[in-house]
Amino acid sequence: MVIGGSGSGKSEFAETICMELPAEEKCYIATMQAFDEESRARIAKHRKARSGKGFETIEQGTHLEAVCLPGGCTALLECMSNLVANEVFAPEGRGADCSEVLKCGLHHLAGTAAHLVIVTNDIFSDGVTYDPETEQYRKILGEVNLEAAAMADYVYEVVCGIPICVKGEKRDFTDKNNR
């Protein structure tokens, strides 16, 4: 699991991890939905960043449990924050009662993939209280992040492009001698 703030470098680090894992097939589970110009630009940026890296892209904005991964692949889920927002707020989502089904979706992916790398946002450290709908979203994201971290062998927080290992034995995924 890789967590960090917006623009922290978490996505690039997660892709680096995936490139270093031994599975031949690599799947990128893209959860962002293109609902405005900013989201379309972010999607284009992420597509460009992973181009040529051998990822098969699976676009899945909701209903994570419906994803069919090839067995034994490396899967990158980008990102949990968008997936939760889609489930809570999008018409095709499940609404505020989606926490358990999202956790089941994570277990489904982990049961199929040899390696599952989950990217999520740290939206919990600003000390601000939001409207009830946003607080409900934050609560659900927190619950799902806790489950993902409990499942994970490694948890990294990326701060200003620097990955900090907070769970598991620290590895340098960019060091060619440490593969």
PDB file of C-alpha atoms in Angstrom, residues 26-167:
ATOM      1  CA  LYS A  26       0.794  -6.159 -14.955  1.00  0.00           C
ATOM      2  CA  CYS A  27      -2.702  -4.705 -14.601  1.00  0.00           C
ATOM      3  CA  TYR A  28      -3.537  -1.094 -13.800  1.00  0.00           C
ATOM      4  CA  ILE A  29      -6.974  -0.724 -12.218  1.00  0.00           C
ATOM      5  CA  ALA A  30      -7.899   2.881 -12.994  1.00  0.00           C
ATOM      6  CA  THR A  31     -10.674   4.238 -10.772  1.00  0.00           C
ATOM      7  CA  MET A  32     -10.807   7.930 -11.729  1.00  0.00           C
ATOM      8  CA  GLN A  33     -13.861   8.930 -13.719  1.00  0.00           C
ATOM      9  CA  ALA A  34     -13.525  11.731 -16.277  1.00  0.00           C
ATOM     10  CA  PHE A  35     -16.219  14.135 -15.113  1.00  0.00           C
ATOM     11  CA  ASP A  36     -14.482  17.469 -15.795  1.00  0.00           C
ATOM     12  CA  GLU A  37     -11.447  18.993 -17.509  1.00  0.00           C
ATOM     13  CA  GLU A  38      -9.202  18.607 -14.446  1.00  0.00           C
ATOM     14  CA  SER A  39      -9.963  14.893 -14.103  1.00  0.00           C
ATOM     15  CA  ARG A  40      -9.431  14.351 -17.844  1.00  0.00           C
ATOM     16  CA  ALA A  41      -6.029  16.066 -17.559  1.00  0.00           C
ATOM     17  CA  ARG A  42      -5.060  13.875 -14.568  1.00  0.00           C
ATOM     18  CA  ILE A  43      -6.109  10.738 -16.429  1.00  0.00           C
ATOM     19  CA  ALA A  44      -4.024  11.791 -19.447  1.00  0.00           C
ATOM     20  CA  LYS A  45      -1.030  12.482 -17.174  1.00  0.00           C
ATOM     21  CA  HIS A  46      -1.288   9.026 -15.569  1.00  0.00           C
ATOM     22  CA  ARG A  47      -1.697   7.291 -18.949  1.00  0.00           C
ATOM     23  CA  LYS A  48       1.407   9.040 -20.256  1.00  0.00           C
ATOM     24  CA  ALA A  49       3.390   8.151 -17.113  1.00  0.00           C
ATOM     25  CA  ARG A  50       2.641   4.434 -17.430  1.00  0.00           C
ATOM     26  CA  SER A  51       2.908   4.225 -21.212  1.00  0.00           C
ATOM     27  CA  GLY A  52       5.464   1.663 -22.316  1.00  0.00           C
ATOM     28  CA  LYS A  53       5.561  -0.004 -18.888  1.00  0.00           C
ATOM     29  CA  GLY A  54       3.494  -3.002 -19.969  1.00  0.00           C
ATOM     30  CA  PHE A  55       0.353  -2.360 -17.929  1.00  0.00           C
ATOM     31  CA  GLU A  56      -3.012  -3.616 -19.154  1.00  0.00           C
ATOM     32  CA  THR A  57      -5.483  -0.926 -18.085  1.00  0.00           C
ATOM     33  CA  ILE A  58      -8.771  -1.937 -16.498  1.00  0.00           C
ATOM     34  CA  GLU A  59     -11.098   1.029 -15.983  1.00  0.00           C
ATOM     35  CA  GLN A  60     -13.272   0.346 -12.946  1.00  0.00           C
ATOM     36  CA  GLY A  61     -14.799   3.378 -11.236  1.00  0.00           C
ATOM     37  CA  THR A  62     -17.118   1.334  -9.008  1.00  0.00           C
ATOM     38  CA  HIS A  63     -17.847  -2.298  -8.128  1.00  0.00           C
ATOM     39  CA  LEU A  64     -14.284  -3.440  -7.458  1.00  0.00           C
ATOM     40  CA  GLU A  65     -15.476  -7.004  -6.896  1.00  0.00           C
ATOM     41  CA  ALA A  66     -16.352  -7.226 -10.620  1.00  0.00           C
ATOM     42  CA  VAL A  67     -12.718  -6.845 -11.742  1.00  0.00           C
ATOM     43  CA  CYS A  68     -11.393  -9.964 -13.474  1.00  0.00           C
ATOM     44  CA  LEU A  69      -7.628 -10.150 -13.113  1.00  0.00           C
ATOM     45  CA  PRO A  70      -5.378 -12.744 -14.712  1.00  0.00           C
ATOM     46  CA  GLY A  71      -4.196 -15.096 -11.977  1.00  0.00           C
ATOM     47  CA  GLY A  72      -0.712 -14.415 -10.678  1.00  0.00           C
ATOM     48  CA  CYS A  73      -0.469 -10.880 -12.074  1.00  0.00           C
ATOM     49  CA  THR A  74       0.804  -7.730 -10.422  1.00  0.00           C
ATOM     50  CA  ALA A  75      -2.126  -5.337  -9.997  1.00  0.00           C
ATOM     51  CA  LEU A  76      -1.933  -1.621  -9.260  1.00  0.00           C
ATOM     52  CA  LEU A  77      -5.133  -0.075  -7.885  1.00  0.00           C
ATOM     53  CA  GLU A  78      -5.023   3.684  -8.577  1.00  0.00           C
ATOM     54  CA  CYS A  79      -6.554   4.954  -6.386  1.00  0.00           C
ATOM     55  CA  MET A  80      -8.653   3.950  -3.406  1.00  0.00           C
ATOM     56  CA  SER A  81      -9.677   7.563  -2.705  1.00  0.00           C
ATOM     57  CA  ASN A  82     -11.335   7.903  -6.111  1.00  0.00           C
ATOM     58  CA  LEU A  83     -12.947   4.472  -5.845  1.00  0.00           C
ATOM     59  CA  VAL A  84     -14.517   5.321  -2.479  1.00  0.00           C
ATOM     60  CA  ALA A  85     -15.714   8.707  -3.777  1.00  0.00           C
ATOM     61  CA  ASN A  86     -17.282   7.016  -6.803  1.00  0.00           C
ATOM     62  CA  GLU A  87     -19.016   4.411  -4.645  1.00  0.00           C
ATOM     63  CA  VAL A  88     -20.332   7.052  -2.234  1.00  0.00           C
ATOM     64  CA  PHE A  89     -21.310   9.852  -4.624  1.00  0.00           C
ATOM     65  CA  ALA A  90     -21.716   8.538  -8.208  1.00  0.00           C
ATOM     66  CA  PRO A  91     -25.170   7.412  -9.353  1.00  0.00           C
ATOM     67  CA  GLU A  92     -23.845   3.924 -10.178  1.00  0.00           C
ATOM     68  CA  GLY A  93     -22.181   3.645  -6.755  1.00  0.00           C
ATOM     69  CA  ARG A  94     -23.558   2.016  -3.644  1.00  0.00           C
ATOM     70  CA  GLY A  95     -23.827   5.102  -1.471  1.00  0.00           C
ATOM     71  CA  ALA A  96     -22.741   5.461   2.136  1.00  0.00           C
ATOM     72  CA  ASP A  97     -23.072   1.735   2.918  1.00  0.00           C
ATOM     73  CA  CYS A  98     -20.145   0.675   0.723  1.00  0.00           C
ATOM     74  CA  SER A  99     -17.354   0.048   3.247  1.00  0.00           C
ATOM     75  CA  GLU A 100     -17.800  -3.718   3.611  1.00  0.00           C
ATOM     76  CA  VAL A 101     -18.267  -4.372  -0.096  1.00  0.00           C
ATOM     77  CA  LEU A 102     -15.112  -2.363  -0.848  1.00  0.00           C
ATOM     78  CA  LYS A 103     -13.176  -4.462   1.669  1.00  0.00           C
ATOM     79  CA  CYS A 104     -14.536  -7.618   0.006  1.00  0.00           C
ATOM     80  CA  GLY A 105     -13.383  -6.212  -3.347  1.00  0.00           C
ATOM     81  CA  LEU A 106      -9.864  -5.763  -1.975  1.00  0.00           C
ATOM     82  CA  HIS A 107      -9.807  -9.351  -0.736  1.00  0.00           C
ATOM     83  CA  HIS A 108     -11.084 -10.501  -4.142  1.00  0.00           C
ATOM     84  CA  LEU A 109      -8.184  -8.739  -5.902  1.00  0.00           C
ATOM     85  CA  ALA A 110      -5.629  -9.951  -3.363  1.00  0.00           C
ATOM     86  CA  GLY A 111      -6.877 -13.512  -3.828  1.00  0.00           C
ATOM     87  CA  THR A 112      -6.289 -13.371  -7.592  1.00  0.00           C
ATOM     88  CA  ALA A 113      -3.171 -11.225  -8.001  1.00  0.00           C
ATOM     89  CA  ALA A 114       0.275 -12.404  -6.974  1.00  0.00           C
ATOM     90  CA  HIS A 115       1.001  -8.806  -5.962  1.00  0.00           C
ATOM     91  CA  LEU A 116      -1.502  -6.030  -5.248  1.00  0.00           C
ATOM     92  CA  VAL A 117      -0.268  -2.446  -4.879  1.00  0.00           C
ATOM     93  CA  ILE A 118      -2.906  -0.015  -3.616  1.00  0.00           C
ATOM     94  CA  VAL A 119      -2.528   3.758  -3.933  1.00  0.00           C
ATOM     95  CA  THR A 120      -4.556   5.987  -1.622  1.00  0.00           C
ATOM     96  CA  ASN A 121      -4.634   9.594  -0.490  1.00  0.00           C
ATOM     97  CA  ASP A 122      -3.873  10.924   2.965  1.00  0.00           C
ATOM     98  CA  ILE A 123      -6.798  13.288   3.530  1.00  0.00           C
ATOM     99  CA  PHE A 124      -6.886  13.008   7.302  1.00  0.00           C
ATOM    100  CA  SER A 125      -4.243  15.392   8.613  1.00  0.00           C
ATOM    101  CA  ASP A 126      -5.700  18.809   7.845  1.00  0.00           C
ATOM    102  CA  GLY A 127      -7.668  19.109  11.114  1.00  0.00           C
ATOM    103  CA  VAL A 128     -10.711  20.522   9.341  1.00  0.00           C
ATOM    104  CA  THR A 129     -14.303  19.401   9.949  1.00  0.00           C
ATOM    105  CA  TYR A 130     -16.326  19.103   6.762  1.00  0.00           C
ATOM    106  CA  ASP A 131     -20.001  18.801   5.871  1.00  0.00           C
ATOM    107  CA  PRO A 132     -21.669  15.501   6.899  1.00  0.00           C
ATOM    108  CA  GLU A 133     -21.412  13.924   3.421  1.00  0.00           C
ATOM    109  CA  THR A 134     -17.677  14.597   3.189  1.00  0.00           C
ATOM    110  CA  GLU A 135     -17.134  13.363   6.748  1.00  0.00           C
ATOM    111  CA  GLN A 136     -18.969  10.141   5.827  1.00  0.00           C
ATOM    112  CA  TYR A 137     -16.674   9.752   2.793  1.00  0.00           C
ATOM    113  CA  ARG A 138     -13.593  10.300   4.968  1.00  0.00           C
ATOM    114  CA  LYS A 139     -14.865   7.731   7.494  1.00  0.00           C
ATOM    115  CA  ILE A 140     -15.372   5.112   4.770  1.00  0.00           C
ATOM    116  CA  LEU A 141     -11.981   5.829   3.186  1.00  0.00           C
ATOM    117  CA  GLY A 142     -10.363   5.515   6.614  1.00  0.00           C
ATOM    118  CA  GLU A 143     -12.043   2.142   7.226  1.00  0.00           C
ATOM    119  CA  VAL A 144     -11.016   0.811   3.821  1.00  0.00           C
ATOM    120  CA  ASN A 145      -7.459   2.142   4.207  1.00  0.00           C
ATOM    121  CA  LEU A 146      -7.190   0.377   7.584  1.00  0.00           C
ATOM    122  CA  GLU A 147      -8.234  -2.901   5.955  1.00  0.00           C
ATOM    123  CA  ALA A 148      -5.803  -2.401   3.065  1.00  0.00           C
ATOM    124  CA  ALA A 149      -2.944  -1.638   5.461  1.00  0.00           C
ATOM    125  CA  ALA A 150      -3.775  -4.690   7.580  1.00  0.00           C
ATOM    126  CA  MET A 151      -3.694  -6.885   4.455  1.00  0.00           C
ATOM    127  CA  ALA A 152      -0.465  -5.359   3.144  1.00  0.00           C
ATOM    128  CA  ASP A 153       3.022  -6.756   3.593  1.00  0.00           C
ATOM    129  CA  TYR A 154       4.386  -3.249   3.048  1.00  0.00           C
ATOM    130  CA  VAL A 155       2.958   0.216   3.654  1.00  0.00           C
ATOM    131  CA  TYR A 156       4.823   3.266   2.374  1.00  0.00           C
ATOM    132  CA  GLU A 157       3.957   6.898   2.927  1.00  0.00           C
ATOM    133  CA  VAL A 158       5.318   9.180   0.216  1.00  0.00           C
ATOM    134  CA  VAL A 159       6.170  12.706   1.361  1.00  0.00           C
ATOM    135  CA  CYS A 160       7.603  15.210  -1.141  1.00  0.00           C
ATOM    136  CA  GLY A 161       8.644  12.332  -3.403  1.00  0.00           C
ATOM    137  CA  ILE A 162      10.394  10.467  -0.577  1.00  0.00           C
ATOM    138  CA  PRO A 163       8.992   7.003   0.263  1.00  0.00           C
ATOM    139  CA  ILE A 164       8.953   6.230   3.987  1.00  0.00           C
ATOM    140  CA  CYS A 165       8.378   2.610   5.007  1.00  0.00           C
ATOM    141  CA  VAL A 166       5.825   2.422   7.844  1.00  0.00           C
ATOM    142  CA  LYS A 167       5.115  -1.328   7.692  1.00  0.00           C
TER     143      LYS A 167
END
